Short mmCIF file of C-alpha atoms and ligand atoms in Angstrom, two decimals:
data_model
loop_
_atom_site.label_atom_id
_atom_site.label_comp_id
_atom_site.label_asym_id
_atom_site.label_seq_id
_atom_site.Cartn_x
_atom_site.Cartn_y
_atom_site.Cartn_z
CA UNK A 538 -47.96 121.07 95.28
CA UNK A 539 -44.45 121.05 96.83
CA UNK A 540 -41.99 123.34 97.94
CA UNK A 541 -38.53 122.73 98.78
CA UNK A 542 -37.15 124.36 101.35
CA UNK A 543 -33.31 124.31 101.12
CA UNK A 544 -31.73 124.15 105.02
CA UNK A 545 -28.09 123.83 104.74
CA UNK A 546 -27.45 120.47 102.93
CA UNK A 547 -30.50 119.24 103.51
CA UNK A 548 -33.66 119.33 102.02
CA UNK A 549 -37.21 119.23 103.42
CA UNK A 550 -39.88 119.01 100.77
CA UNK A 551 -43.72 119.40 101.84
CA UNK A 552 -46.41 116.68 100.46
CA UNK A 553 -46.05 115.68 96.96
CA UNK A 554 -48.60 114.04 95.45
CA UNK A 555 -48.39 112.54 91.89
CA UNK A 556 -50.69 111.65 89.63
CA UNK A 557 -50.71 107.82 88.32
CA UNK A 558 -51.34 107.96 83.96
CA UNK A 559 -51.28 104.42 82.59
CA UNK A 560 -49.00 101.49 82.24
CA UNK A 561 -47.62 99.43 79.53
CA UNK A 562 -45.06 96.33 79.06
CA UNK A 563 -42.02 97.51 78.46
CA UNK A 564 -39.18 94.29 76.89
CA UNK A 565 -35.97 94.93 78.40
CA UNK A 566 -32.58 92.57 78.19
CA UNK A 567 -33.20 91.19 81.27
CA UNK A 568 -36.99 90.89 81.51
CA UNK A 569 -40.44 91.89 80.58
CA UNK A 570 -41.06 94.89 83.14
CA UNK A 571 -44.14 96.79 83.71
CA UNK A 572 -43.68 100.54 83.13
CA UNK A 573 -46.23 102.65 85.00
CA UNK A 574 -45.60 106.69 85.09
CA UNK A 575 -46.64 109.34 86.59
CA UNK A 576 -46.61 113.03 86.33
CA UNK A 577 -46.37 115.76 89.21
CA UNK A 578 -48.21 118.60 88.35
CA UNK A 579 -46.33 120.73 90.02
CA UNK A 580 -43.35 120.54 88.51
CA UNK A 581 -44.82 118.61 84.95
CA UNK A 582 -42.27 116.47 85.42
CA UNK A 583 -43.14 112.88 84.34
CA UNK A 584 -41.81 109.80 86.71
CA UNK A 585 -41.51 106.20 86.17
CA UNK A 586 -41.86 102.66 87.92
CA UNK A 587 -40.54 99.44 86.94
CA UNK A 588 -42.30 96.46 88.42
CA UNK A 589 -41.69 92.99 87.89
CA UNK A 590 -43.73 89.94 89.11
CA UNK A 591 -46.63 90.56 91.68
CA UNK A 592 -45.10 93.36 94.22
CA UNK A 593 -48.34 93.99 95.82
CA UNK A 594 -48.48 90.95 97.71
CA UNK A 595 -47.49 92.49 101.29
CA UNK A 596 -44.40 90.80 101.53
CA UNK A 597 -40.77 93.22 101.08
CA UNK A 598 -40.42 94.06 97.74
CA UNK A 599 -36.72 94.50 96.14
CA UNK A 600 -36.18 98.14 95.20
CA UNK A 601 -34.25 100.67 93.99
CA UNK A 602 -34.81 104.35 93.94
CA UNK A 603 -32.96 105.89 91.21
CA UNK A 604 -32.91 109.91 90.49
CA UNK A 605 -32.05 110.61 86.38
CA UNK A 606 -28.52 110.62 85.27
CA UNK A 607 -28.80 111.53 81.88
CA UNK A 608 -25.18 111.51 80.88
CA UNK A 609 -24.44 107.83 83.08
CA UNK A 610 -28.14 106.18 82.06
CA UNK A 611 -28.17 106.65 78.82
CA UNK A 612 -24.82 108.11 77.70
CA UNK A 613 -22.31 105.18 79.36
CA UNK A 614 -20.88 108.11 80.96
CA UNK A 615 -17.83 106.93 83.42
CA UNK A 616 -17.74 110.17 85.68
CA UNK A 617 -20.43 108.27 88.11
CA UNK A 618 -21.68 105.14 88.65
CA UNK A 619 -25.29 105.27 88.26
CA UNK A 620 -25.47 103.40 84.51
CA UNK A 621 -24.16 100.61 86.21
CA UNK A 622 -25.82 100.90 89.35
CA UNK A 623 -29.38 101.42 87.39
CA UNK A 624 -28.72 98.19 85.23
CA UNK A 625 -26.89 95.89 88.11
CA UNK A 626 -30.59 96.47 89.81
CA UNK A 627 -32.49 95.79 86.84
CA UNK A 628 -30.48 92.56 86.90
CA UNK A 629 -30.88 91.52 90.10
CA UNK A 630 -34.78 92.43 89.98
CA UNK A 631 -34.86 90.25 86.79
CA UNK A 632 -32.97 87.68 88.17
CA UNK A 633 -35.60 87.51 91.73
CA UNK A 634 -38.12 87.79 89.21
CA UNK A 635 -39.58 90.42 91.40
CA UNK A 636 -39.06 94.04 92.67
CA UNK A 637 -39.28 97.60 91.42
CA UNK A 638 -37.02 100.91 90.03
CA UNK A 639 -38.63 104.19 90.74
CA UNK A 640 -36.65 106.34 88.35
CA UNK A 641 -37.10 109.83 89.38
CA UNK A 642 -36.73 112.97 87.25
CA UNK A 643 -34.15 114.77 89.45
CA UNK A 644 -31.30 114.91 87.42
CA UNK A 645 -27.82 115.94 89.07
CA UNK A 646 -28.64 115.57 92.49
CA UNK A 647 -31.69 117.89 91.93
CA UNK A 648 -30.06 121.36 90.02
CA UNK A 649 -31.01 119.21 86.84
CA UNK A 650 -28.85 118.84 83.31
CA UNK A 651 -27.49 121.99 82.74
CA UNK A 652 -26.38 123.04 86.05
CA UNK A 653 -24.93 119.15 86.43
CA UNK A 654 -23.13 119.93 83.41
CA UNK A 655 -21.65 123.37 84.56
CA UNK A 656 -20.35 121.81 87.35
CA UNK A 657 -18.65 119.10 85.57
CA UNK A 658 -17.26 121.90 83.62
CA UNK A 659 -15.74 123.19 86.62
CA UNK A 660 -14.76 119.22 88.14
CA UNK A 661 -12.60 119.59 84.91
CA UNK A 662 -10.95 122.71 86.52
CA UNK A 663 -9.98 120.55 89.85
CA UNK A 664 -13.06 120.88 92.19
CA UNK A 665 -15.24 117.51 93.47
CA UNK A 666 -18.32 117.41 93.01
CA UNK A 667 -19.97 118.75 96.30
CA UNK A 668 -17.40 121.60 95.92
CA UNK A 669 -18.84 122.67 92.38
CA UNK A 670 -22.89 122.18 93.32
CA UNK A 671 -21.45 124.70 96.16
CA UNK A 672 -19.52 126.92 93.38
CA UNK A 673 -23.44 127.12 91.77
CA UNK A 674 -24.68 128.05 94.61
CA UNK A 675 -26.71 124.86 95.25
CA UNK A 676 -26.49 122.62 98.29
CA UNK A 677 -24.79 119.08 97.86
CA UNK A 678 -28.20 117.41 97.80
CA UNK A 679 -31.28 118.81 96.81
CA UNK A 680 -33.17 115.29 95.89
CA UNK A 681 -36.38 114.75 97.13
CA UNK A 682 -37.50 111.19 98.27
CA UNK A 683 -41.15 112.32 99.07
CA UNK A 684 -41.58 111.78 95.27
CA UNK A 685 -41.70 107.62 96.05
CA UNK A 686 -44.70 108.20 98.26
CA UNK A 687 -47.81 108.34 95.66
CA UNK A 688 -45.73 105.72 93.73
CA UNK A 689 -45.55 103.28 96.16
CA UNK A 690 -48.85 103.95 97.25
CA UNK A 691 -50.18 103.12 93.89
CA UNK A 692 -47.99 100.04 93.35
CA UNK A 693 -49.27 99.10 96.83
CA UNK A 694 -46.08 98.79 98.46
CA UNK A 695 -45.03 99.55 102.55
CA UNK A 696 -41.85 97.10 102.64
CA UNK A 697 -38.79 97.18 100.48
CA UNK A 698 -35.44 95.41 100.24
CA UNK A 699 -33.50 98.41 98.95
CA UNK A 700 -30.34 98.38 96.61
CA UNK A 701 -28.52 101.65 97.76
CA UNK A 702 -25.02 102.81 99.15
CA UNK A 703 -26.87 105.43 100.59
CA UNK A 704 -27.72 105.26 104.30
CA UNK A 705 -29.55 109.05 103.72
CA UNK A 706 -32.06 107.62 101.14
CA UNK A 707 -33.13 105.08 103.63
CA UNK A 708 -33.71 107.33 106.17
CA UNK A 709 -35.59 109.65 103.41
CA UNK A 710 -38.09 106.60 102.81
CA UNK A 711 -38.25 105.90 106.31
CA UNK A 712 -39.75 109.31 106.97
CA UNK A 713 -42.50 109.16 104.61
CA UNK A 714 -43.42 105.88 106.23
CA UNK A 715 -41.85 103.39 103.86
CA UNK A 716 -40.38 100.40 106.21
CA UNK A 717 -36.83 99.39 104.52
CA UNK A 718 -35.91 95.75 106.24
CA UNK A 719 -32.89 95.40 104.15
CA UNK A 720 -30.20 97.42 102.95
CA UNK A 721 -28.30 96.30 99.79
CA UNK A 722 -25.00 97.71 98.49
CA UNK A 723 -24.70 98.14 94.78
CA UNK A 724 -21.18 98.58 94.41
CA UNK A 725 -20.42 98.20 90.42
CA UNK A 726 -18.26 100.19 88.30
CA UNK A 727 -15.25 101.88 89.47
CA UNK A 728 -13.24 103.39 87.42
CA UNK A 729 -10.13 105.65 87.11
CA UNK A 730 -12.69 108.42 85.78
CA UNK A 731 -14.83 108.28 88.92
CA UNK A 732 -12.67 107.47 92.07
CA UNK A 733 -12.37 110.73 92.93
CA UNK A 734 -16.40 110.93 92.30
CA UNK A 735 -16.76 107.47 94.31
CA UNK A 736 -14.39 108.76 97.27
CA UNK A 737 -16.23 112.22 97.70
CA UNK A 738 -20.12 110.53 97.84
CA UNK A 739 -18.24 108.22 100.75
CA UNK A 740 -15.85 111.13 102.37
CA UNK A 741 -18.99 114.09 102.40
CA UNK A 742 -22.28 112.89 101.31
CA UNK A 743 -21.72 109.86 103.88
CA UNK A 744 -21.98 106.88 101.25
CA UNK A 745 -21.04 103.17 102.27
CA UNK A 746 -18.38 102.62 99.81
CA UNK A 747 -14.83 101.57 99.69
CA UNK A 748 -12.55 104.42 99.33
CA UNK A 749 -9.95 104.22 96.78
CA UNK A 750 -6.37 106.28 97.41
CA UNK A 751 -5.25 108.52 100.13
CA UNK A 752 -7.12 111.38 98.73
CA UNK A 753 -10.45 111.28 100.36
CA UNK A 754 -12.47 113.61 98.46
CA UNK A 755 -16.46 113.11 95.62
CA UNK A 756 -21.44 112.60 93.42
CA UNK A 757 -24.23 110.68 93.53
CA UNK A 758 -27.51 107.91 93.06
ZN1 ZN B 1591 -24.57 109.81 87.29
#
């Protein structure tokens, strides 16, 4: 069981075990993966992992943890980056011929498809991103990294090389006793649709990007 206790914009989330199902291959462009899920009971929420080649042999594994973006994934949305981010890593993982995706079921940062969409709706009015989550009432990040812990465990994994802008998901993994040796920018797709999107995750959710313009204002993977 977990609860999330919301403190400001942070989140602290208590133990969160998940439950490993089954595995299968799973033929992508790039490679033959491994696709292993899991489901937390406590939200019935099923989540996935990606492996490719043997990851469990102690030494740092390439990574990426990705939360859902339904609309960027699987809908080539160009309001975020996280379609390109999510196949740039499956490309590099394919191309290493080793590593792993955890794709975790937190859509939007957390407040999950609807709410992601209602604050789109009101990005459309003017506001960035961490300004509408506020609008909704809803911190700027509500994602929670504990998720990774069973899955790792499972894959047998302590060590990763991770692809991530995002110096706050490091520190996330680092808490739950995940050692990351190597950060790795994925800096793909930017676009006239998500600058703004782009410049806020760097300007107030403290992302290593490049910002773009002189109006520092952004979302998020
Ligand atoms: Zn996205």
């Amino acid at each position: 069981m977990s609860i999330t206790i919301t403190q400001g914009e942070s989140s602290v989330a208590t133990e969160h075990k998940l439950e490993y199902v089954t595995s299968c291959e799973l033929p992508m462009p790039w490679a033959t993966f491994q696709l292993h899920v899991f489901i937390d009971h406590a939200s019935d929420k099923e989540h996935l992992a990606l492996t490719l080649g043997a990851v469990n042999d102690g030494e740092p594994v390439l990574a990426r943890v990705h939360s859902e973006c339904l609309t960027g994934d699987t809908l080539f949305s160009q309001r975020c980056d996280c379609g390109a981010q999510l196949e740039g890593a499956l490309q590099r993982i394919a191309a290493e011929g080793r590593g792993t995706i955890l794709y975790l079921r937190q859509e939007g940062r957390g407040i999950g498809l609807i709410n992601k969409i209602r604050a789109y709706h009101i990005q459309d009015e003017g506001a960035d991103t961490v300004e509408a989550n506020q609008q909704l009432g809803f911190a700027a990040d509500l994602r929670d990294y504990n998720l990774c812990e069973s899955m790792l465990e499972h894959l047998d994994i302590t060590t990763l090389r991770l692809m991530t802008n995002n110096p706050r998901k490091v520190a996330a993994l680092q808490e739950i006793g995940i050692t990351v040796v190597e950060r790795i920018p994925l800096i793909l797709n930017r676009n006239p649709f998500n600058t703004r999107y782009l410049d806020t995750k760097a300007a107030k959710l403290g992302h290593l990007l490049p910002m773009d313009g002189l109006k520092r204002n952004t979302d998020d993977n």
